[in-house]
Amino acid sequence: MIRIAPEGRLFIAIAWTILVVLGLLHWWWIAALWLPVAVWTIVFFRDPVREGPRGEDLIIAPADGVVVSVIPVDEPAFIGSTATRVSIFMNVVNVHVNRYPASGRLRYRRYSKGAFGHAMAEKASTTNEQCSIGIETSRGRLLVRQIAGSVARRIVTDHPEGTEVRQGERMGMIRFGSRVDLFAPRSIDVLVKEGDKTKAGLTVVARWSNA
């Protein structure tokens, strides 16, 4: 059985109710056109169990998608210095449930309203609507930023500041296709490069250098 994120239940119910009504009305050609949309709602909101590598020395991907950049950037809000930013772009068929890259306590949470520009653009990390989550881990600080895109209009972040979270645990999700940035100290050993595909809770994107 496919596990579904709770945020998707209403959308799936509406999509499949419309399909049933079209069938009852014998509007077969319209139903045939609508069927891919109904199936897509299940694909988009699926929430598979992710049991991958775990450990204090590992930093796990927070999102499914493709790595679009790995660059040094200033991150004064939580890291407090120059950081390595790994940006992961999610398309409309990726799993959109985001997961914590490491265990620790949430020390920072900021939601910022902004634009809904193309999420792959460099400026999206600062100008688009977003939610930033800072995690104090046993090895150092990490920041995860959920970024809305031109289609995404709803960012869901599950836990308030002060919560103890576990590596691989659900962090939230973004509807409907966007980007997640992971910020870490420059001293980490990055294990992915631009063009690599990631899966939240499974792909090891970096290791702490003092491991």
Coordinates of N, CA and C in Angstrom, one line a residue:
M1 N 0.9 -1.2 0.0 CA 0.0 0.0 0.0 C 0.9 1.2 0.0
I2 N 0.5 2.2 -0.8 CA 1.3 3.5 -0.9 C 0.9 4.4 0.3
R3 N 1.9 4.8 1.1 CA 1.7 5.7 2.2 C 1.5 7.1 1.6
I4 N 0.5 7.9 2.1 CA 0.2 9.2 1.6 C 0.4 10.2 2.6
A5 N 1.1 11.4 2.3 CA 1.2 12.5 3.2 C -0.1 13.1 3.5
P6 N -0.4 13.4 4.8 CA -1.7 13.9 5.1 C -2.2 15.1 4.4
E7 N -1.2 16.0 3.9 CA -1.5 17.2 3.2 C -2.2 16.9 1.8
G8 N -2.0 15.6 1.4 CA -2.5 15.3 0.0 C -3.9 14.6 0.0
R9 N -4.4 14.2 1.2 CA -5.6 13.5 1.2 C -6.8 14.2 0.5
L10 N -6.9 15.5 0.8 CA -8.1 16.3 0.2 C -7.9 16.4 -1.3
F11 N -6.7 16.7 -1.7 CA -6.4 16.8 -3.2 C -6.7 15.5 -3.9
I12 N -6.3 14.4 -3.3 CA -6.5 13.1 -3.9 C -8.0 12.8 -4.0
A13 N -8.7 13.0 -2.9 CA -10.2 12.8 -2.8 C -10.9 13.6 -3.9
I14 N -10.6 14.9 -4.0 CA -11.2 15.7 -5.0 C -10.9 15.2 -6.4
A15 N -9.7 14.9 -6.7 CA -9.3 14.4 -8.0 C -10.0 13.2 -8.4
W16 N -10.1 12.2 -7.5 CA -10.7 10.9 -7.8 C -12.3 11.0 -7.8
T17 N -12.8 11.9 -7.0 CA -14.3 12.2 -7.0 C -14.7 12.7 -8.4
I18 N -13.9 13.7 -8.9 CA -14.2 14.2 -10.2 C -14.1 13.1 -11.3
L19 N -13.1 12.2 -11.2 CA -13.0 11.1 -12.2 C -14.2 10.2 -12.1
V20 N -14.7 9.9 -10.9 CA -15.9 9.1 -10.8 C -17.1 9.7 -11.4
V21 N -17.3 11.0 -11.1 CA -18.4 11.8 -11.6 C -18.4 11.8 -13.1
L22 N -17.2 12.0 -13.7 CA -17.1 12.0 -15.2 C -17.5 10.7 -15.8
G23 N -17.1 9.6 -15.0 CA -17.5 8.3 -15.5 C -19.0 8.0 -15.4
L24 N -19.6 8.5 -14.3 CA -21.0 8.3 -14.1 C -21.8 9.1 -15.2
L25 N -21.3 10.2 -15.6 CA -21.9 11.0 -16.7 C -21.6 10.5 -18.1
H26 N -20.7 9.4 -18.1 CA -20.3 8.8 -19.4 C -19.6 9.8 -20.3
W27 N -18.9 10.8 -19.7 CA -18.0 11.7 -20.4 C -16.6 11.0 -20.5
W28 N -16.6 10.0 -21.3 CA -15.4 9.2 -21.3 C -14.1 9.9 -21.8
W29 N -14.2 10.7 -22.8 CA -13.0 11.4 -23.3 C -12.5 12.4 -22.3
I30 N -13.4 13.0 -21.5 CA -12.9 14.0 -20.5 C -12.3 13.2 -19.4
A31 N -12.9 12.1 -19.0 CA -12.4 11.2 -18.0 C -11.0 10.7 -18.3
A32 N -10.8 10.3 -19.6 CA -9.5 9.9 -20.0 C -8.5 10.9 -19.9
L33 N -8.9 12.2 -20.2 CA -7.9 13.3 -20.0 C -7.6 13.6 -18.5
W34 N -8.6 13.4 -17.7 CA -8.5 13.7 -16.3 C -7.7 12.6 -15.5
L35 N -7.8 11.3 -16.0 CA -7.2 10.2 -15.3 C -5.7 10.5 -15.0
P36 N -4.8 11.0 -15.9 CA -3.4 11.2 -15.5 C -3.3 12.2 -14.3
V37 N -4.2 13.2 -14.3 CA -4.2 14.2 -13.2 C -4.5 13.5 -11.8
A38 N -5.5 12.6 -11.8 CA -5.9 11.9 -10.6 C -4.7 11.0 -10.2
V39 N -4.1 10.3 -11.1 CA -3.0 9.4 -10.8 C -1.8 10.2 -10.2
W40 N -1.6 11.4 -10.9 CA -0.5 12.3 -10.4 C -0.6 12.7 -9.0
T41 N -1.8 13.0 -8.5 CA -2.0 13.4 -7.1 C -1.5 12.4 -6.2
I42 N -1.7 11.1 -6.5 CA -1.1 10.0 -5.7 C 0.4 10.0 -5.7
V43 N 0.9 10.1 -6.9 CA 2.4 10.1 -7.1 C 3.0 11.3 -6.3
F44 N 2.4 12.4 -6.5 CA 3.0 13.6 -5.8 C 3.0 13.5 -4.3
F45 N 1.9 13.1 -3.7 CA 1.8 13.1 -2.3 C 2.2 11.8 -1.6
R46 N 2.9 10.9 -2.3 CA 3.3 9.7 -1.7 C 4.4 10.0 -0.7
D47 N 4.4 9.1 0.4 CA 5.4 9.4 1.5 C 6.0 8.0 1.9
P48 N 6.9 7.5 1.1 CA 7.5 6.2 1.3 C 8.3 6.2 2.6
V49 N 8.4 5.0 3.2 CA 9.2 4.8 4.4 C 10.7 4.9 3.9
R50 N 11.5 5.6 4.6 CA 12.9 5.8 4.2 C 13.8 5.3 5.4
E51 N 14.4 4.2 5.3 CA 15.3 3.7 6.3 C 16.7 3.5 5.6
G52 N 17.5 4.5 5.7 CA 18.8 4.5 5.0 C 19.9 4.6 6.0
P53 N 21.1 5.0 5.6 CA 22.3 5.2 6.5 C 22.0 6.2 7.5
R54 N 22.4 5.9 8.7 CA 22.3 6.8 9.9 C 23.6 6.9 10.7
G55 N 23.8 8.1 11.3 CA 25.0 8.2 12.1 C 25.3 9.7 12.3
E56 N 26.0 10.0 13.5 CA 26.3 11.3 13.8 C 27.3 11.9 12.8
D57 N 28.1 11.1 12.1 CA 29.1 11.6 11.2 C 28.5 11.9 9.8
L58 N 27.2 11.5 9.6 CA 26.6 11.6 8.3 C 25.7 12.8 8.2
I59 N 25.6 13.4 7.0 CA 24.6 14.4 6.7 C 23.8 13.9 5.5
I60 N 22.5 13.7 5.8 CA 21.6 13.0 4.8 C 20.8 14.0 4.0
A61 N 20.5 13.7 2.8 CA 19.7 14.6 1.9 C 18.4 14.9 2.6
P62 N 18.0 16.2 2.6 CA 16.7 16.6 3.1 C 15.6 16.5 2.1
A63 N 15.9 16.3 0.8 CA 14.9 16.3 -0.2 C 15.2 15.3 -1.3
D64 N 14.2 14.8 -2.0 CA 14.3 14.1 -3.3 C 14.6 15.1 -4.4
G65 N 15.4 14.8 -5.4 CA 15.5 15.7 -6.5 C 16.9 15.6 -7.1
V66 N 17.3 16.7 -7.7 CA 18.6 16.7 -8.4 C 19.5 17.9 -7.8
V67 N 20.7 17.6 -7.5 CA 21.6 18.7 -7.0 C 21.9 19.7 -8.1
V68 N 21.5 20.9 -7.9 CA 21.7 22.0 -8.9 C 22.9 22.8 -8.6
S69 N 23.4 22.8 -7.4 CA 24.6 23.6 -7.1 C 25.2 23.2 -5.8
V70 N 26.5 23.2 -5.7 CA 27.3 23.1 -4.4 C 28.3 24.2 -4.4
I71 N 28.0 25.2 -3.6 CA 28.8 26.4 -3.6 C 29.0 27.0 -2.2
P72 N 30.1 27.8 -2.0 CA 30.2 28.5 -0.7 C 29.4 29.8 -0.7
V73 N 28.7 30.0 0.4 CA 27.9 31.2 0.5 C 28.0 31.8 1.9
D74 N 27.7 33.0 2.1 CA 27.6 33.6 3.5 C 26.3 33.2 4.1
E75 N 26.3 32.7 5.3 CA 25.1 32.3 6.0 C 25.2 32.9 7.4
P76 N 24.8 34.2 7.6 CA 25.0 34.8 8.9 C 23.8 34.5 9.9
A77 N 22.7 34.0 9.4 CA 21.5 33.9 10.3 C 21.7 32.8 11.3
F78 N 22.3 31.7 11.0 CA 22.4 30.6 11.9 C 23.8 30.0 12.0
I79 N 24.4 29.7 10.8 CA 25.7 29.1 10.7 C 26.7 30.2 11.3
G80 N 26.5 31.4 10.9 CA 27.3 32.5 11.4 C 28.6 32.7 10.7
S81 N 28.7 32.2 9.5 CA 30.0 32.3 8.8 C 29.8 31.8 7.3
T82 N 30.8 31.7 6.6 CA 30.7 31.2 5.2 C 30.4 29.7 5.4
A83 N 29.4 29.3 4.6 CA 28.9 27.9 4.6 C 29.0 27.2 3.2
T84 N 28.9 25.9 3.2 CA 28.7 25.2 1.9 C 27.2 25.0 1.8
R85 N 26.7 25.4 0.6 CA 25.3 25.2 0.3 C 25.1 24.2 -0.8
V86 N 24.3 23.2 -0.4 CA 23.9 22.1 -1.4 C 22.4 22.4 -1.7
S87 N 22.2 22.7 -3.0 CA 20.8 23.0 -3.4 C 20.2 21.8 -4.2
I88 N 19.0 21.4 -3.8 CA 18.3 20.3 -4.4 C 17.0 20.7 -5.0
F89 N 16.9 20.6 -6.3 CA 15.6 21.0 -7.0 C 14.7 19.8 -7.1
M90 N 13.4 20.0 -6.7 CA 12.4 18.9 -6.8 C 11.5 19.2 -8.0
N91 N 11.3 18.3 -8.9 CA 10.3 18.4 -9.9 C 8.9 17.9 -9.4
V92 N 7.9 18.0 -10.3 CA 6.6 17.7 -9.9 C 6.3 16.2 -9.7
V93 N 7.2 15.3 -10.0 CA 7.0 13.9 -9.8 C 7.9 13.3 -8.6
N94 N 8.8 14.2 -8.1 CA 9.6 13.7 -6.9 C 8.7 13.6 -5.7
V95 N 9.1 12.8 -4.8 CA 8.5 12.8 -3.4 C 8.8 14.1 -2.8
H96 N 7.8 14.8 -2.3 CA 7.9 16.1 -1.8 C 8.0 16.2 -0.2
V97 N 8.0 15.1 0.5 CA 8.2 15.1 1.9 C 9.7 15.4 2.2
N98 N 10.0 16.4 3.0 CA 11.4 16.7 3.4 C 11.7 16.0 4.7
R99 N 13.0 15.7 4.9 CA 13.4 15.0 6.1 C 14.7 15.7 6.7
Y100 N 14.8 15.5 8.0 CA 16.0 16.1 8.7 C 17.3 15.4 8.3
P101 N 18.3 16.2 8.0 CA 19.6 15.6 7.6 C 20.4 15.0 8.7
A102 N 20.1 15.4 9.9 CA 20.8 15.0 11.1 C 19.9 15.1 12.3
S103 N 20.3 14.4 13.4 CA 19.6 14.5 14.7 C 20.1 15.7 15.5
G104 N 19.2 16.3 16.3 CA 19.6 17.4 17.1 C 18.4 18.2 17.6
R105 N 18.6 19.4 18.0 CA 17.6 20.3 18.5 C 17.4 21.5 17.6
L106 N 16.1 21.8 17.3 CA 15.8 22.9 16.4 C 16.0 24.2 17.2
R107 N 17.1 25.0 16.8 CA 17.4 26.2 17.5 C 17.0 27.5 16.8
Y108 N 16.5 27.3 15.6 CA 16.1 28.4 14.7 C 15.0 28.1 13.8
R109 N 14.1 28.9 13.6 CA 13.0 28.7 12.7 C 12.5 30.1 12.2
R110 N 12.6 30.3 10.9 CA 12.1 31.6 10.4 C 11.4 31.4 9.1
Y111 N 10.2 32.0 9.0 CA 9.4 31.9 7.8 C 9.4 33.3 7.2
S112 N 9.8 33.4 5.9 CA 9.9 34.7 5.2 C 9.0 34.7 4.0
K113 N 8.1 35.7 3.9 CA 7.3 35.8 2.7 C 8.2 36.4 1.6
G114 N 7.9 36.1 0.4 CA 8.7 36.6 -0.7 C 8.0 36.3 -2.1
A115 N 8.9 36.3 -3.1 CA 8.4 36.0 -4.5 C 8.2 34.5 -4.7
F116 N 7.6 34.2 -5.9 CA 7.4 32.9 -6.3 C 8.1 32.7 -7.7
G117 N 9.3 33.1 -7.7 CA 10.1 32.9 -9.0 C 10.6 31.5 -9.2
H118 N 11.3 31.3 -10.3 CA 11.7 30.0 -10.6 C 12.7 29.5 -9.6
A119 N 12.5 28.3 -9.0 CA 13.3 27.9 -7.8 C 14.7 27.6 -8.2
M120 N 15.0 27.3 -9.4 CA 16.4 27.0 -9.8 C 17.3 28.2 -9.9
A121 N 16.7 29.4 -9.9 CA 17.4 30.6 -10.0 C 18.3 30.9 -8.7
E122 N 19.5 31.4 -8.9 CA 20.4 31.6 -7.7 C 19.7 32.5 -6.7
K123 N 19.0 33.5 -7.1 CA 18.4 34.5 -6.2 C 17.2 33.9 -5.4
A124 N 16.7 32.8 -5.8 CA 15.6 32.2 -5.1 C 15.9 31.9 -3.7
S125 N 17.1 31.6 -3.3 CA 17.5 31.3 -2.0 C 17.3 32.5 -1.0
T126 N 17.2 33.7 -1.6 CA 17.1 34.9 -0.7 C 15.8 35.6 -1.0
T127 N 15.2 35.5 -2.2 CA 14.1 36.3 -2.6 C 12.8 35.6 -2.6
N128 N 12.8 34.3 -2.7 CA 11.5 33.5 -2.8 C 11.0 33.3 -1.4
E129 N 9.7 33.0 -1.3 CA 9.0 32.7 0.0 C 9.7 31.4 0.5
Q130 N 10.0 31.3 1.8 CA 10.8 30.2 2.3 C 10.6 30.1 3.8
C131 N 11.1 28.9 4.3 CA 11.2 28.6 5.7 C 12.5 28.0 6.0
S132 N 13.3 28.6 7.0 CA 14.6 28.2 7.3 C 14.6 27.5 8.7
I133 N 15.2 26.3 8.8 CA 15.2 25.6 10.0 C 16.7 25.3 10.4
G134 N 17.1 25.8 11.6 CA 18.4 25.6 12.1 C 18.5 24.4 13.1
I135 N 19.4 23.5 12.9 CA 19.5 22.3 13.7 C 20.9 22.3 14.4
E136 N 20.9 22.3 15.8 CA 22.1 22.2 16.6 C 22.3 20.7 16.7
T137 N 23.4 20.1 16.0 CA 23.7 18.7 16.1 C 24.9 18.5 17.1
S138 N 25.2 17.3 17.3 CA 26.4 17.0 18.2 C 27.7 17.4 17.5
R139 N 27.7 17.6 16.2 CA 28.9 17.9 15.4 C 29.0 19.3 15.0
G140 N 27.9 20.0 15.0 CA 27.9 21.4 14.6 C 26.5 21.8 14.1
R141 N 26.4 23.0 13.5 CA 25.1 23.5 13.1 C 24.8 23.3 11.6
L142 N 23.6 23.0 11.3 CA 23.1 22.8 9.9 C 21.8 23.7 9.8
L143 N 21.7 24.2 8.6 CA 20.5 25.0 8.3 C 19.8 24.3 7.0
V144 N 18.5 24.1 7.1 CA 17.7 23.6 6.0 C 16.7 24.7 5.6
R145 N 16.7 25.0 4.3 CA 15.8 26.1 3.8 C 14.8 25.5 2.8
Q146 N 13.6 25.5 3.1 CA 12.5 25.1 2.1 C 12.1 26.3 1.3
I147 N 12.2 26.2 0.0 CA 12.0 27.4 -0.8 C 10.8 27.2 -1.8
A148 N 9.9 28.0 -1.8 CA 8.8 28.0 -2.7 C 9.2 28.4 -4.1
G149 N 8.6 27.8 -5.1 CA 8.9 28.2 -6.5 C 7.8 28.8 -7.3
S150 N 7.8 28.7 -8.6 CA 6.8 29.4 -9.4 C 5.5 28.6 -9.3
V151 N 5.5 27.3 -9.0 CA 4.3 26.5 -8.9 C 4.0 26.3 -7.4
A152 N 5.0 26.1 -6.6 CA 4.8 25.8 -5.2 C 4.2 27.1 -4.5
R153 N 3.1 26.9 -3.7 CA 2.4 27.9 -3.0 C 2.2 27.6 -1.5
R154 N 2.8 26.5 -1.1 CA 2.5 26.1 0.3 C 3.7 25.4 0.9
I155 N 4.3 26.0 1.9 CA 5.4 25.3 2.6 C 4.9 24.8 3.9
V156 N 5.1 23.6 4.2 CA 4.7 23.0 5.5 C 6.0 22.6 6.3
T157 N 6.1 23.1 7.5 CA 7.2 22.8 8.4 C 6.6 22.2 9.6
D158 N 7.0 21.0 10.0 CA 6.2 20.3 11.1 C 6.5 20.8 12.5
H159 N 7.7 21.1 12.8 CA 8.1 21.2 14.3 C 8.5 22.7 14.7
P160 N 8.1 23.1 15.9 CA 8.5 24.4 16.4 C 9.9 24.4 16.9
E161 N 10.4 25.6 17.1 CA 11.8 25.8 17.6 C 11.8 25.1 19.0
G162 N 12.9 24.4 19.3 CA 13.1 23.8 20.6 C 12.9 22.3 20.5
T163 N 12.3 21.8 19.4 CA 12.0 20.3 19.3 C 13.3 19.5 19.0
E164 N 13.3 18.4 19.7 CA 14.4 17.4 19.4 C 14.0 16.6 18.2
V165 N 14.8 16.5 17.2 CA 14.4 15.8 16.0 C 15.4 14.7 15.7
R166 N 15.0 13.7 14.9 CA 15.9 12.6 14.6 C 16.2 12.6 13.1
Q167 N 17.4 12.2 12.8 CA 17.9 12.0 11.4 C 16.9 11.2 10.6
G168 N 16.5 11.7 9.4 CA 15.6 10.9 8.6 C 14.1 11.1 8.9
E169 N 13.8 11.8 10.0 CA 12.4 12.0 10.4 C 11.8 13.1 9.5
R170 N 10.5 13.0 9.3 CA 9.9 14.0 8.4 C 10.0 15.4 9.0
M171 N 10.4 16.3 8.1 CA 10.5 17.7 8.5 C 9.3 18.6 8.0
G172 N 8.7 18.1 6.9 CA 7.6 18.9 6.3 C 7.5 18.5 4.8
M173 N 6.9 19.4 4.0 CA 6.9 19.2 2.6 C 6.5 20.6 1.9
I174 N 6.7 20.6 0.6 CA 6.4 21.8 -0.2 C 5.5 21.3 -1.3
R175 N 4.3 22.0 -1.5 CA 3.5 21.8 -2.6 C 3.8 23.0 -3.6
F176 N 4.0 22.7 -4.9 CA 4.0 21.6 -5.7 C 5.2 21.6 -6.6
G177 N 6.4 21.4 -6.1 CA 7.6 21.4 -6.8 C 8.4 22.6 -6.5
S178 N 9.6 22.4 -6.0 CA 10.4 23.6 -5.6 C 11.8 23.1 -5.3
R179 N 12.4 23.7 -4.2 CA 13.8 23.5 -3.9 C 14.1 23.5 -2.4
V180 N 15.1 22.7 -2.0 CA 15.5 22.7 -0.6 C 17.0 23.0 -0.6
D181 N 17.5 23.9 0.2 CA 18.9 24.2 0.3 C 19.4 23.7 1.7
L182 N 20.5 23.1 1.7 CA 21.2 22.6 2.9 C 22.5 23.4 3.1
F183 N 22.6 24.1 4.3 CA 23.8 24.8 4.6 C 24.5 24.1 5.7
A184 N 25.9 24.0 5.5 CA 26.7 23.3 6.5 C 28.0 24.1 6.6
P185 N 28.8 23.9 7.7 CA 30.1 24.5 7.8 C 31.0 24.1 6.7
R186 N 31.9 25.0 6.3 CA 32.8 24.7 5.2 C 33.7 23.5 5.4
S187 N 33.8 23.1 6.6 CA 34.8 22.0 6.9 C 34.2 20.6 6.6
I188 N 32.9 20.5 6.2 CA 32.4 19.2 5.9 C 33.0 18.7 4.6
D189 N 32.9 17.4 4.4 CA 33.3 16.7 3.2 C 32.1 16.4 2.4
V190 N 31.9 17.2 1.3 CA 30.7 17.0 0.4 C 30.9 15.8 -0.4
L191 N 29.9 14.9 -0.5 CA 29.9 13.7 -1.3 C 29.1 13.7 -2.5
V192 N 28.4 14.8 -2.8 CA 27.6 14.9 -4.0 C 28.1 16.0 -4.9
K193 N 27.7 16.0 -6.1 CA 28.1 17.1 -7.1 C 26.9 17.5 -7.9
E194 N 27.0 18.6 -8.6 CA 25.9 19.1 -9.5 C 25.5 18.0 -10.5
G195 N 24.2 17.8 -10.6 CA 23.7 16.7 -11.5 C 23.4 15.4 -10.8
D196 N 23.9 15.2 -9.6 CA 23.6 14.0 -8.8 C 22.1 14.0 -8.4
K197 N 21.5 12.8 -8.3 CA 20.1 12.7 -7.8 C 20.2 12.3 -6.3
T198 N 19.2 12.8 -5.6 CA 19.2 12.5 -4.1 C 17.8 11.9 -3.8
K199 N 17.8 11.2 -2.6 CA 16.5 10.8 -2.0 C 16.6 11.2 -0.6
A200 N 15.5 11.9 -0.1 CA 15.5 12.3 1.3 C 15.5 11.1 2.2
G201 N 16.4 11.2 3.2 CA 16.5 10.1 4.2 C 17.3 8.9 3.8
L202 N 17.8 9.0 2.5 CA 18.6 7.8 2.0 C 20.0 8.2 1.5
T203 N 20.1 9.3 0.8 CA 21.4 9.7 0.2 C 22.2 10.5 1.2
V204 N 23.5 10.0 1.3 CA 24.4 10.7 2.2 C 25.1 11.8 1.3
V205 N 24.8 13.1 1.7 CA 25.3 14.2 0.9 C 26.7 14.7 1.4
A206 N 27.0 14.4 2.6 CA 28.2 14.9 3.2 C 28.6 14.2 4.5
R207 N 29.8 14.3 4.9 CA 30.3 13.8 6.2 C 30.9 14.9 7.0
W208 N 30.8 14.9 8.3 CA 31.6 15.8 9.1 C 33.0 15.5 9.0
S209 N 33.9 16.5 8.8 CA 35.3 16.3 8.6 C 36.0 15.7 9.8
N210 N 35.5 15.9 11.0 CA 36.1 15.4 12.2 C 35.6 14.0 12.6
A211 N 35.0 13.3 11.6 CA 34.4 12.0 11.9 C 35.6 11.0 12.0

